[in-house]
Amino acid sequence: LVREAVPVLLAAGRAAAAAAVLDRLPSAYRRRGRFRLLRAQVLLAQGDTAAARAVFDEGFEVDDLREGDEVLGETWAQVSDEPLPARYDFRMRPA
């Protein structure tokens, strides 16, 4: 449910509510790649690009990423002007 609620809250401009939803997750879940990616997106929505970049720099793996989903590249483009690091590059087509 959190995986669905956070993007909806962000789309509605409710970054604080999205952060609160993530904060209620048990720490074991918050460490999972999908939720770390959502944390980076929330941080971006809150205007904290440096903290969002730090999430990427610490590293994570989104093991349930759908084929063709470009969310990693899209989020990376908001935190850096550098090319998408190879460890996050799962694009199905060239940039």
Coordinates of N, CA and C in Angstrom, one line a residue:
L1 N 0.8 -1.2 0.0 CA 0.0 0.0 0.0 C 0.9 1.3 0.0
V2 N 2.0 1.2 0.7 CA 2.9 2.4 0.8 C 3.5 2.7 -0.6
R3 N 3.8 1.6 -1.3 CA 4.3 1.8 -2.7 C 3.4 2.5 -3.6
E4 N 2.1 2.4 -3.3 CA 1.1 3.1 -4.1 C 0.8 4.5 -3.6
A5 N 0.7 4.6 -2.3 CA 0.3 5.8 -1.6 C 1.3 6.9 -1.8
V6 N 2.6 6.6 -1.7 CA 3.6 7.7 -1.7 C 3.6 8.4 -3.1
P7 N 3.7 7.7 -4.2 CA 3.6 8.4 -5.5 C 2.4 9.3 -5.7
V8 N 1.2 8.8 -5.2 CA 0.0 9.5 -5.3 C 0.1 10.8 -4.5
L9 N 0.6 10.7 -3.3 CA 0.7 11.9 -2.4 C 1.7 12.9 -3.0
L10 N 2.8 12.4 -3.6 CA 3.7 13.3 -4.3 C 3.1 14.0 -5.5
A11 N 2.3 13.2 -6.2 CA 1.6 13.8 -7.4 C 0.6 14.9 -7.0
A12 N 0.1 14.7 -5.8 CA -0.9 15.7 -5.2 C -0.2 16.9 -4.5
G13 N 1.2 16.9 -4.6 CA 1.9 18.0 -3.9 C 1.9 17.9 -2.4
R14 N 1.8 16.7 -1.9 CA 1.8 16.4 -0.4 C 3.0 15.7 0.0
A15 N 4.2 16.3 -0.1 CA 5.4 15.7 0.2 C 5.5 15.4 1.7
A16 N 5.1 16.2 2.5 CA 5.1 16.0 4.0 C 4.3 14.7 4.4
A17 N 3.1 14.6 3.8 CA 2.3 13.4 4.0 C 3.0 12.1 3.5
A18 N 3.6 12.2 2.3 CA 4.4 11.1 1.8 C 5.5 10.7 2.7
A19 N 6.2 11.7 3.2 CA 7.3 11.4 4.1 C 6.8 10.7 5.4
A20 N 5.7 11.2 5.9 CA 5.1 10.6 7.1 C 4.7 9.1 6.9
V21 N 4.2 8.8 5.7 CA 3.8 7.4 5.4 C 5.1 6.6 5.4
L22 N 6.2 7.0 4.8 CA 7.4 6.3 4.8 C 8.0 6.1 6.2
D23 N 7.9 7.2 7.0 CA 8.5 7.1 8.3 C 7.8 6.1 9.2
R24 N 6.5 5.8 8.9 CA 5.8 4.8 9.7 C 6.2 3.4 9.4
L25 N 6.9 3.2 8.3 CA 7.3 1.8 7.9 C 8.3 1.3 8.9
P26 N 8.3 0.0 9.3 CA 9.4 -0.5 10.1 C 10.7 -0.4 9.4
S27 N 11.8 -0.2 10.1 CA 13.1 0.1 9.5 C 13.5 -1.0 8.5
A28 N 13.1 -2.2 8.8 CA 13.5 -3.3 7.8 C 12.9 -3.1 6.5
Y29 N 11.8 -2.5 6.4 CA 11.1 -2.2 5.1 C 11.8 -0.9 4.5
R30 N 12.1 0.1 5.3 CA 12.6 1.3 4.8 C 14.0 1.1 4.2
R31 N 14.7 0.0 4.6 CA 16.0 -0.3 4.0 C 15.9 -0.9 2.6
R32 N 14.7 -1.4 2.2 CA 14.5 -2.0 0.9 C 14.7 -1.0 -0.2
G33 N 15.2 -1.5 -1.3 CA 15.4 -0.6 -2.4 C 14.3 0.2 -2.9
R34 N 13.1 -0.4 -3.0 CA 11.9 0.4 -3.5 C 11.6 1.5 -2.6
F35 N 11.7 1.3 -1.3 CA 11.4 2.4 -0.3 C 12.5 3.4 -0.2
R36 N 13.8 3.0 -0.5 CA 14.9 4.0 -0.6 C 14.7 4.9 -1.8
L37 N 14.2 4.3 -2.9 CA 14.0 5.1 -4.1 C 12.8 6.1 -3.8
L38 N 11.8 5.6 -3.1 CA 10.7 6.5 -2.8 C 11.2 7.6 -1.8
R39 N 12.1 7.3 -0.9 CA 12.6 8.3 0.0 C 13.4 9.4 -0.8
A40 N 14.1 9.0 -1.8 CA 14.8 9.9 -2.6 C 13.8 10.8 -3.3
Q41 N 12.7 10.3 -3.8 CA 11.7 11.1 -4.5 C 11.0 12.0 -3.5
V42 N 10.8 11.6 -2.3 CA 10.2 12.5 -1.3 C 11.2 13.6 -1.0
L43 N 12.4 13.3 -0.8 CA 13.4 14.3 -0.5 C 13.5 15.4 -1.6
L44 N 13.4 14.9 -2.9 CA 13.4 15.8 -4.0 C 12.2 16.7 -4.0
A45 N 11.0 16.1 -3.6 CA 9.8 16.9 -3.6 C 9.9 17.9 -2.4
Q46 N 10.6 17.6 -1.4 CA 10.8 18.6 -0.3 C 11.9 19.6 -0.6
G47 N 12.6 19.5 -1.7 CA 13.6 20.4 -2.1 C 15.0 20.1 -1.6
D48 N 15.2 18.9 -1.1 CA 16.5 18.5 -0.5 C 17.2 17.6 -1.5
T49 N 17.8 18.2 -2.6 CA 18.5 17.4 -3.6 C 19.7 16.7 -3.1
A50 N 20.4 17.4 -2.2 CA 21.7 16.8 -1.7 C 21.3 15.5 -0.9
A51 N 20.3 15.5 -0.1 CA 19.9 14.3 0.6 C 19.4 13.2 -0.3
A52 N 18.7 13.6 -1.4 CA 18.2 12.6 -2.4 C 19.4 12.0 -3.1
R53 N 20.4 12.8 -3.4 CA 21.6 12.3 -4.0 C 22.4 11.3 -3.1
A54 N 22.4 11.6 -1.8 CA 23.0 10.8 -0.9 C 22.4 9.4 -0.8
V55 N 21.1 9.3 -1.0 CA 20.4 8.0 -1.1 C 21.0 7.2 -2.2
F56 N 21.2 7.8 -3.4 CA 21.8 7.1 -4.5 C 23.3 6.7 -4.2
D57 N 24.0 7.6 -3.6 CA 25.4 7.4 -3.3 C 25.6 6.2 -2.4
E58 N 24.7 6.1 -1.4 CA 24.7 5.0 -0.5 C 24.5 3.6 -1.2
G59 N 23.7 3.7 -2.2 CA 23.4 2.5 -3.0 C 22.2 1.8 -2.5
F60 N 21.5 1.2 -3.5 CA 20.3 0.4 -3.3 C 19.9 -0.3 -4.5
E61 N 19.1 -1.4 -4.4 CA 18.7 -2.2 -5.5 C 17.2 -2.3 -5.5
V62 N 16.5 -1.9 -6.5 CA 15.1 -2.1 -6.6 C 14.8 -3.4 -7.3
D63 N 14.6 -4.4 -6.5 CA 14.5 -5.8 -7.0 C 13.1 -6.1 -7.7
D64 N 12.2 -5.2 -7.5 CA 10.9 -5.4 -8.1 C 10.6 -4.4 -9.2
L65 N 11.6 -3.9 -9.9 CA 11.5 -2.9 -10.9 C 10.9 -3.6 -12.2
R66 N 9.9 -3.0 -12.8 CA 9.3 -3.6 -13.9 C 10.2 -3.3 -15.2
E67 N 10.1 -4.3 -16.1 CA 10.9 -4.1 -17.3 C 10.4 -2.9 -18.0
G68 N 11.4 -2.0 -18.4 CA 11.1 -0.8 -19.1 C 10.8 0.4 -18.2
D69 N 10.7 0.2 -16.9 CA 10.4 1.3 -16.0 C 11.7 2.1 -15.9
E70 N 11.5 3.4 -16.2 CA 12.7 4.3 -16.2 C 12.7 5.2 -15.0
V71 N 12.1 4.8 -13.9 CA 12.0 5.7 -12.7 C 13.4 5.9 -12.1
L72 N 14.3 5.0 -12.2 CA 15.7 5.2 -11.7 C 16.4 6.3 -12.4
G73 N 16.3 6.3 -13.7 CA 16.9 7.3 -14.6 C 16.3 8.7 -14.4
E74 N 14.9 8.6 -14.3 CA 14.2 9.9 -14.2 C 14.5 10.6 -12.8
T75 N 14.6 9.8 -11.8 CA 14.9 10.3 -10.5 C 16.4 10.8 -10.4
W76 N 17.3 10.0 -11.0 CA 18.7 10.4 -11.0 C 18.9 11.7 -11.8
A77 N 18.1 11.9 -12.8 CA 18.3 13.2 -13.6 C 17.9 14.4 -12.8
Q78 N 17.1 14.2 -11.7 CA 16.8 15.3 -10.8 C 17.8 15.5 -9.8
V79 N 18.7 14.6 -9.5 CA 19.7 14.7 -8.5 C 21.1 15.0 -9.0
S80 N 21.3 14.8 -10.3 CA 22.6 15.0 -10.9 C 22.6 15.2 -12.4
D81 N 23.5 16.0 -12.9 CA 23.7 16.2 -14.3 C 24.6 15.1 -14.9
E82 N 25.2 14.3 -14.1 CA 26.1 13.2 -14.5 C 25.3 12.1 -15.2
P83 N 25.9 11.3 -16.0 CA 25.2 10.2 -16.6 C 24.8 9.2 -15.5
L84 N 23.7 8.5 -15.8 CA 23.2 7.5 -14.9 C 24.2 6.4 -14.6
P85 N 24.6 6.2 -13.4 CA 25.6 5.2 -13.1 C 25.2 3.8 -13.6
A86 N 26.1 3.0 -14.0 CA 25.8 1.7 -14.6 C 25.0 0.8 -13.6
R87 N 25.3 0.9 -12.3 CA 24.5 0.1 -11.4 C 23.0 0.4 -11.3
Y88 N 22.6 1.6 -11.8 CA 21.2 1.9 -11.9 C 20.6 2.0 -13.3
D89 N 21.4 1.6 -14.3 CA 21.0 1.7 -15.6 C 20.3 0.4 -16.1
F90 N 19.0 0.4 -16.1 CA 18.3 -0.8 -16.6 C 17.3 -0.4 -17.7
R91 N 17.7 0.7 -18.4 CA 16.9 1.2 -19.5 C 16.8 0.1 -20.6
M92 N 15.6 0.1 -21.2 CA 15.4 -0.9 -22.3 C 15.8 -0.2 -23.7
R93 N 16.1 1.1 -23.7 CA 16.4 1.8 -24.9 C 17.5 2.9 -24.5
P94 N 18.2 3.3 -25.5 CA 19.3 4.3 -25.2 C 18.7 5.6 -24.7
A95 N 19.4 6.4 -24.0 CA 18.9 7.7 -23.5 C 18.6 8.6 -24.7

